[in-house]
PDB file of C-alpha atoms and ligand atoms in Angstrom:
ATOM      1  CA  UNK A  18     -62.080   9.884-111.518  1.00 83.00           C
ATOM      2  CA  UNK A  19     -64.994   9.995-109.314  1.00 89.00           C
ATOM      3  CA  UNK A  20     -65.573  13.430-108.121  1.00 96.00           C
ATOM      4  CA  UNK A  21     -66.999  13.205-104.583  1.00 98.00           C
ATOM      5  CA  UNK A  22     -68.575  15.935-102.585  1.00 98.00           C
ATOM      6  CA  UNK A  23     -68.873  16.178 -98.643  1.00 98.00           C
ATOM      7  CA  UNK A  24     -72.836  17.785 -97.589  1.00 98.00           C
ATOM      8  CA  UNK A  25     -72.071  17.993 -93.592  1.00 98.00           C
ATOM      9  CA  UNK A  26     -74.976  19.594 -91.559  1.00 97.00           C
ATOM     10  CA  UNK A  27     -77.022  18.370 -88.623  1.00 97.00           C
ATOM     11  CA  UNK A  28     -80.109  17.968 -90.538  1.00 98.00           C
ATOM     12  CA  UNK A  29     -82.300  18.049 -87.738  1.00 97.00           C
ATOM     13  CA  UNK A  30     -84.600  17.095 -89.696  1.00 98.00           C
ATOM     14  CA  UNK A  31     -83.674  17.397 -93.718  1.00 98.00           C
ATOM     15  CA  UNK A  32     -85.489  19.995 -95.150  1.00 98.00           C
ATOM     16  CA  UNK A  33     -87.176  20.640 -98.683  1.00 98.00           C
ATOM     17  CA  UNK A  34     -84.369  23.486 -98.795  1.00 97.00           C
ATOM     18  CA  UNK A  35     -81.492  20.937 -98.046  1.00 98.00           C
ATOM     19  CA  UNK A  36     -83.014  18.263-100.730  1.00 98.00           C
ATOM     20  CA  UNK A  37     -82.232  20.740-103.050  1.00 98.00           C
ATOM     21  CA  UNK A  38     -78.768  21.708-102.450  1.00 98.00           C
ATOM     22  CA  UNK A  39     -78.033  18.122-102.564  1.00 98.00           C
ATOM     23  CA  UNK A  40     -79.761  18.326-106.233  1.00 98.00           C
ATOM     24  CA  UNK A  41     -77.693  20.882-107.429  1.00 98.00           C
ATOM     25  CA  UNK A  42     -74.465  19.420-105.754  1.00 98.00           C
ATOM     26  CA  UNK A  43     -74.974  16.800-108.032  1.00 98.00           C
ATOM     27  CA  UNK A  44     -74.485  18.946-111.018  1.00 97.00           C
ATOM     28  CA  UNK A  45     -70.680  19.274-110.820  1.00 97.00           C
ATOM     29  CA  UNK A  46     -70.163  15.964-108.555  1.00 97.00           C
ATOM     30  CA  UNK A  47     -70.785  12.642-109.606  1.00 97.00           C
ATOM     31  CA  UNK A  48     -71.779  11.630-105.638  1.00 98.00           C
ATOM     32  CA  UNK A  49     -72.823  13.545-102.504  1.00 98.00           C
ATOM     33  CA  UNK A  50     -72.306  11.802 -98.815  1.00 98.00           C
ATOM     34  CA  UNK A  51     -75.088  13.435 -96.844  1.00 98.00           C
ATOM     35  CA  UNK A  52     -72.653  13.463 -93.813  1.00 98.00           C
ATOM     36  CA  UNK A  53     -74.695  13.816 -90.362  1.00 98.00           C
ATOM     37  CA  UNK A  54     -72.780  14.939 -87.398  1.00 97.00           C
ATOM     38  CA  UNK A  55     -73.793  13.169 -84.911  1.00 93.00           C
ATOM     39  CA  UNK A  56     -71.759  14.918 -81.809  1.00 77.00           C
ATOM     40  CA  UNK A  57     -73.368  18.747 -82.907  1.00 63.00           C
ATOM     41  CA  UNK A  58     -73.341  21.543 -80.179  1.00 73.00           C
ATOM     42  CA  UNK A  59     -77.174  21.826 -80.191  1.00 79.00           C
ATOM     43  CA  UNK A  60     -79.250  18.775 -78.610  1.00 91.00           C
ATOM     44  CA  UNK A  61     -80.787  17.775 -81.204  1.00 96.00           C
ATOM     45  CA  UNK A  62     -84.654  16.786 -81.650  1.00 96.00           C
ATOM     46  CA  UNK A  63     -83.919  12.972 -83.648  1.00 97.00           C
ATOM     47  CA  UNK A  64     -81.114  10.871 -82.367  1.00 96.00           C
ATOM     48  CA  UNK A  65     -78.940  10.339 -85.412  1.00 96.00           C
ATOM     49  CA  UNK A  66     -80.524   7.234 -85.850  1.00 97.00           C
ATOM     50  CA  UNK A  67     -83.858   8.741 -86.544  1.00 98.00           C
ATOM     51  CA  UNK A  68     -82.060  11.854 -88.942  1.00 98.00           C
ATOM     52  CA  UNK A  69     -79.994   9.002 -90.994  1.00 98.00           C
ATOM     53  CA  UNK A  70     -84.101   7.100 -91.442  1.00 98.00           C
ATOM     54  CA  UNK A  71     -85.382   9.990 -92.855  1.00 98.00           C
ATOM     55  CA  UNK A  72     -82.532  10.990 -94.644  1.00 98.00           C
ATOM     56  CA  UNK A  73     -82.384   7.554 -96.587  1.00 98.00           C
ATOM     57  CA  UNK A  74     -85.717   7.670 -97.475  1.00 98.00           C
ATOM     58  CA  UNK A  75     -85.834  10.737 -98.444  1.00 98.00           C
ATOM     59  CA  UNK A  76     -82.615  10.199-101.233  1.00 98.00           C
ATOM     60  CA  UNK A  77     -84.183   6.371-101.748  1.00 97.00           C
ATOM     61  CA  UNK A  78     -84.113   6.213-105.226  1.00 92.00           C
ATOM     62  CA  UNK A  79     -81.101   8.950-105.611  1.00 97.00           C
ATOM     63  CA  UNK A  80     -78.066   6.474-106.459  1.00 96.00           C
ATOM     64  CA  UNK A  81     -75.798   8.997-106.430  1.00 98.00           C
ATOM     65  CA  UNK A  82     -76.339   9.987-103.086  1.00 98.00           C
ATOM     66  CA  UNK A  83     -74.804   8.182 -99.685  1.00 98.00           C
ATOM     67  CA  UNK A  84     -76.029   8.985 -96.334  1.00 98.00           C
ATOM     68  CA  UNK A  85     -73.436   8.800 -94.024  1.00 98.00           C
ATOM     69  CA  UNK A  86     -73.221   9.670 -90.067  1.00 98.00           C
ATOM     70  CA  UNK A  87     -69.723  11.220 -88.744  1.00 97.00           C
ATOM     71  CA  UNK A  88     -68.629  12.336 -85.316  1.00 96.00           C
ATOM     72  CA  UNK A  89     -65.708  14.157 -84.418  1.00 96.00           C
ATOM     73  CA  UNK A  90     -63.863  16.242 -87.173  1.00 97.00           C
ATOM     74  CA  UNK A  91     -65.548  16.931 -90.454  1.00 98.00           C
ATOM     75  CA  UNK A  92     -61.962  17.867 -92.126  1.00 98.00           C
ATOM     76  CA  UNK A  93     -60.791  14.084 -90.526  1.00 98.00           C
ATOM     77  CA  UNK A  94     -64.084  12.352 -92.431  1.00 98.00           C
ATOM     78  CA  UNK A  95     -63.322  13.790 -95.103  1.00 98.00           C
ATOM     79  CA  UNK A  96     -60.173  12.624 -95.083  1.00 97.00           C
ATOM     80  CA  UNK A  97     -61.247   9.653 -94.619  1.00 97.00           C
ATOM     81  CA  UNK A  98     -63.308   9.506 -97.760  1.00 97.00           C
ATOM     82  CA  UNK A  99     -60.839  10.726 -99.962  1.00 96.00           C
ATOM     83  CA  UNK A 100     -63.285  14.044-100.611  1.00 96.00           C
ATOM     84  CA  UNK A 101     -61.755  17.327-101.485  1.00 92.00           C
ATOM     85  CA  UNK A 102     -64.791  19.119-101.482  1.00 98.00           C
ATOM     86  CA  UNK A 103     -67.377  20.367 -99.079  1.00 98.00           C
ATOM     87  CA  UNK A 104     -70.789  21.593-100.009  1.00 98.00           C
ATOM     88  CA  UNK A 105     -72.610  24.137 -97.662  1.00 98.00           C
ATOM     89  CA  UNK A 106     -75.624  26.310 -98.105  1.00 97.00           C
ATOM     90  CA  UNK A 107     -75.645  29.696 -98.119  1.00 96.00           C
ATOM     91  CA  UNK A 108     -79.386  31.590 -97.555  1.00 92.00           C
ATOM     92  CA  UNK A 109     -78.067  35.020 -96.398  1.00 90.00           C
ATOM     93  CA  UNK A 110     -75.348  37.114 -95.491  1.00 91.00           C
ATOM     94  CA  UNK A 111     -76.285  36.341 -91.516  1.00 90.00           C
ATOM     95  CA  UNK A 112     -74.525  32.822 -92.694  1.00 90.00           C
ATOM     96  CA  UNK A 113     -71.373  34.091 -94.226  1.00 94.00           C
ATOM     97  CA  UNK A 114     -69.923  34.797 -90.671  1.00 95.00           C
ATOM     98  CA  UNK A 115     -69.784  31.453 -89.486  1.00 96.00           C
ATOM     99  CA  UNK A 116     -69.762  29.399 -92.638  1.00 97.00           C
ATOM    100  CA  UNK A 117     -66.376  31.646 -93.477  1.00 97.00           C
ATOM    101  CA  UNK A 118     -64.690  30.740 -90.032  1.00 98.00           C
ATOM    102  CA  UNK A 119     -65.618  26.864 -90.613  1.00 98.00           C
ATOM    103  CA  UNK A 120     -64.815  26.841 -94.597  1.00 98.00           C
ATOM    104  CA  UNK A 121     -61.077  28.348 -93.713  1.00 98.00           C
ATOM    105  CA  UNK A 122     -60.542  25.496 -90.673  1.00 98.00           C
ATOM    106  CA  UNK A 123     -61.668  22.835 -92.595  1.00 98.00           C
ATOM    107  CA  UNK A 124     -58.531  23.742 -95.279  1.00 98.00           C
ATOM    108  CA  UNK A 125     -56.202  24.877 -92.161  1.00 98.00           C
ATOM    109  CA  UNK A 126     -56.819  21.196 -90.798  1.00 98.00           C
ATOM    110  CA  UNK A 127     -56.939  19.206 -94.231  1.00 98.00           C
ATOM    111  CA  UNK A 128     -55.414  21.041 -96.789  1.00 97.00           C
ATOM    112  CA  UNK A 129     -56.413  21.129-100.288  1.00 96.00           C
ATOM    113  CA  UNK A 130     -60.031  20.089 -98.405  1.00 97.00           C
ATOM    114  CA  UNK A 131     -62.493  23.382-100.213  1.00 98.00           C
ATOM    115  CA  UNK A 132     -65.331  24.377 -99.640  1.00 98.00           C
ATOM    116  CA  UNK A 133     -68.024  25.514-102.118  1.00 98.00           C
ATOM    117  CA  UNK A 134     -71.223  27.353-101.241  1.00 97.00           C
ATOM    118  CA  UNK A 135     -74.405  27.042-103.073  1.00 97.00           C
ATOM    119  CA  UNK A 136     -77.693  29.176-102.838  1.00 96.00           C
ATOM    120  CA  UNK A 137     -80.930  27.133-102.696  1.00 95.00           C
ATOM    121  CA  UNK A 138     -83.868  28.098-105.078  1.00 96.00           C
ATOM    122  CA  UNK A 139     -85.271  30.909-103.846  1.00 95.00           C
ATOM    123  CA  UNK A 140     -88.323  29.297-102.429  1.00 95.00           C
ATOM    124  CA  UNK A 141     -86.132  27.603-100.113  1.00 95.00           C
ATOM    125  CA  UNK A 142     -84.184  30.586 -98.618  1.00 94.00           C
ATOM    126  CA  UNK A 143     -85.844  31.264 -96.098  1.00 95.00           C
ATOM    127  CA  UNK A 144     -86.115  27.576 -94.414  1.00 96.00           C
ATOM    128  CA  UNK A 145     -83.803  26.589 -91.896  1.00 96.00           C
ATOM    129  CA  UNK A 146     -84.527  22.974 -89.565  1.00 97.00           C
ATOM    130  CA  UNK A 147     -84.830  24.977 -86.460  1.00 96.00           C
ATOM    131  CA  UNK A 148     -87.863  27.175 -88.018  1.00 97.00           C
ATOM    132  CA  UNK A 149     -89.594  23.647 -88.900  1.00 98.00           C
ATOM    133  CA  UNK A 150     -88.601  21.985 -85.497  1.00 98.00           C
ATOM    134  CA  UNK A 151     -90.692  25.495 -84.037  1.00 98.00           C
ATOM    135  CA  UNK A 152     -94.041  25.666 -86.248  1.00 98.00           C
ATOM    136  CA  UNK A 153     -94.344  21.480 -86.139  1.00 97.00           C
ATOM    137  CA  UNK A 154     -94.255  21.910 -82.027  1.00 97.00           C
ATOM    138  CA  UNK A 155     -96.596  24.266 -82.120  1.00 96.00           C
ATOM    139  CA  UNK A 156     -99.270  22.508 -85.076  1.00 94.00           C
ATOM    140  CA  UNK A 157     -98.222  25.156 -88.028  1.00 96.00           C
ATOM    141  CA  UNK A 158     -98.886  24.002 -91.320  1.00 95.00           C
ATOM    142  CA  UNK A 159     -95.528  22.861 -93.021  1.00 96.00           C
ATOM    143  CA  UNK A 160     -96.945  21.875 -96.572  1.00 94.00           C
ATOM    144  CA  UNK A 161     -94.251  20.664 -98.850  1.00 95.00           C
ATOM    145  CA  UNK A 162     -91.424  22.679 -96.914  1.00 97.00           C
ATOM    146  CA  UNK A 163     -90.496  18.960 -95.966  1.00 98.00           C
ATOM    147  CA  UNK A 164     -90.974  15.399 -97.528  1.00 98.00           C
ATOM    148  CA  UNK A 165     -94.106  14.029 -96.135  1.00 98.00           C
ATOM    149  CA  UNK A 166     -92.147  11.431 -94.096  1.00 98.00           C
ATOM    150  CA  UNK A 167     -90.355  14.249 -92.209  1.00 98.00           C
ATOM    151  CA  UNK A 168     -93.709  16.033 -91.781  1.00 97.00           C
ATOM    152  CA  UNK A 169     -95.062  12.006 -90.334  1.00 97.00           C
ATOM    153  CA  UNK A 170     -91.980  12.135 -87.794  1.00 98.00           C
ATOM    154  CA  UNK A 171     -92.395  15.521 -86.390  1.00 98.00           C
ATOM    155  CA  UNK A 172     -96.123  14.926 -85.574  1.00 96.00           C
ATOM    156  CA  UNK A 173     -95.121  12.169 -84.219  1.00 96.00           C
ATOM    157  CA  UNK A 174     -92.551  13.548 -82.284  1.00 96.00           C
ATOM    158  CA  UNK A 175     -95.314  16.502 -81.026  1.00 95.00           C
ATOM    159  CA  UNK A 176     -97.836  14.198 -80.416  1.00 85.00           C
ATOM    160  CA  UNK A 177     -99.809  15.335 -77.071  1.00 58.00           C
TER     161      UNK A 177
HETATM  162  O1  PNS B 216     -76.337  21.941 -90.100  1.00 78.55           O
HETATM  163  P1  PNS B 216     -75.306  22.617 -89.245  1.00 78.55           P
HETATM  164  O2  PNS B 216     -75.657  22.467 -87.784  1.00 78.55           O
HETATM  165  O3  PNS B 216     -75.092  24.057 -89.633  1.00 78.55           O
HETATM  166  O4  PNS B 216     -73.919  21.849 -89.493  1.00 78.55           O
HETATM  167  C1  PNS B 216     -72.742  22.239 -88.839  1.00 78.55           C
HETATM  168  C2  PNS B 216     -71.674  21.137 -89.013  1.00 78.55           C
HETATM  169  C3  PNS B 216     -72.206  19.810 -88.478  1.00 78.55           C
HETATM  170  C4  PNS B 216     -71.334  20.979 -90.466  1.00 78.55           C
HETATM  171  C5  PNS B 216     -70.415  21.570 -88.211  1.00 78.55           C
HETATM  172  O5  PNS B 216     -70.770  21.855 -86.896  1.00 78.55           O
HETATM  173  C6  PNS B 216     -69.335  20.500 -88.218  1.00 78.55           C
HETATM  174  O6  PNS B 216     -68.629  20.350 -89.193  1.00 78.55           O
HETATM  175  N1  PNS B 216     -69.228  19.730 -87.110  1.00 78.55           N
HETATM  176  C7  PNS B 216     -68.259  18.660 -86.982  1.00 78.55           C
HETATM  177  C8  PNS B 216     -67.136  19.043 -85.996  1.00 78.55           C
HETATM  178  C9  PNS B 216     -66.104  19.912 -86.681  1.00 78.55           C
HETATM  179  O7  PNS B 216     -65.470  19.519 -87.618  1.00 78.55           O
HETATM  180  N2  PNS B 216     -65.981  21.142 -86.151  1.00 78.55           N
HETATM  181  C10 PNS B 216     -65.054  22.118 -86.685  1.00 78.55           C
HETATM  182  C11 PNS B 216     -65.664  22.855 -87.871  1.00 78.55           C
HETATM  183  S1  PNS B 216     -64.508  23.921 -88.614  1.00 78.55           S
END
């Protein structure tokens, strides 16, 4: 039996930090669905059309890994793909708050739906898709904090 994991986020854009926690998802599941929500609170900077580009280049050459896009519930999608596990990230202890609240929904709506909660490498715990969004508007130097092709879309998108 396949075992298929659920990695929900906004990924506004995908992050070096994000690649790996897909990475290390893949040690106890045999797939990941990169699952972009495309109806997220925030407004974000790349349509969803623009996040699922990046994100599919970014995993080209990763068979293991399907980028998907999902609106409306996550606990309905997943569901929906027959996944019983959800993957989130966990950098701090400012995260346990809301990832708590939104692990223990997810199983009050789909039961039997878990989540798990991976740390990134440590060089990654710091990152977050809003900080990157912030030093690319204002010309910081993002190195390899992103794939290059994320780095190519947010000059693009700060282009003056
Ligand atoms: O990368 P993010 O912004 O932290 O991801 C949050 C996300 C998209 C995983 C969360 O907002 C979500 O699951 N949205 C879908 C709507 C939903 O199911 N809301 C109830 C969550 S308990």
């Amino acid at each position: 039996m396949t075992r298929l994991a659920i990695y929900p986020g906004s990924f506004d854009p995908v992050t070096r930090g994000h690649e790996d926690l897909v990475r290390r998802s893949l040690a106890f599941a045999d797939e990941v669905i990169v699952a972009v929500a495309t109806n997220p609170t925030k407004r974000p900077l790349f349509s969803c059309e623009e996040r699922l580009e990046l994100l599919h280049v970014v995993f080209r050459g990763a068979p293991a890994v399907r980028v998907q896009a999902f609106d409306g519930l996550l606990a309905s999608f997943a569901q929906r793909a027959h996944a019983s596990l959800i993957v989130r990230g966990l950098r701090a202890v400012s995260d346990f708050e809301y990832e708590f609240q939104m692990a223990l929904m997810n199983r009050q709506l789909a039961p039997g739906l878990e989540t798990v909660f991976l740390t990134p490498g440590l060089e990654f715990t710091y990152l977050s898709s809003s900080l990157i969004r912030e030093v690319a508007q204002f010309g910081g130097e993002l190195g390899d904090l992103v794939h290059p092709v994320v780095r190519e879309a947010l000059e693009r998108k700060f282009r003056r």
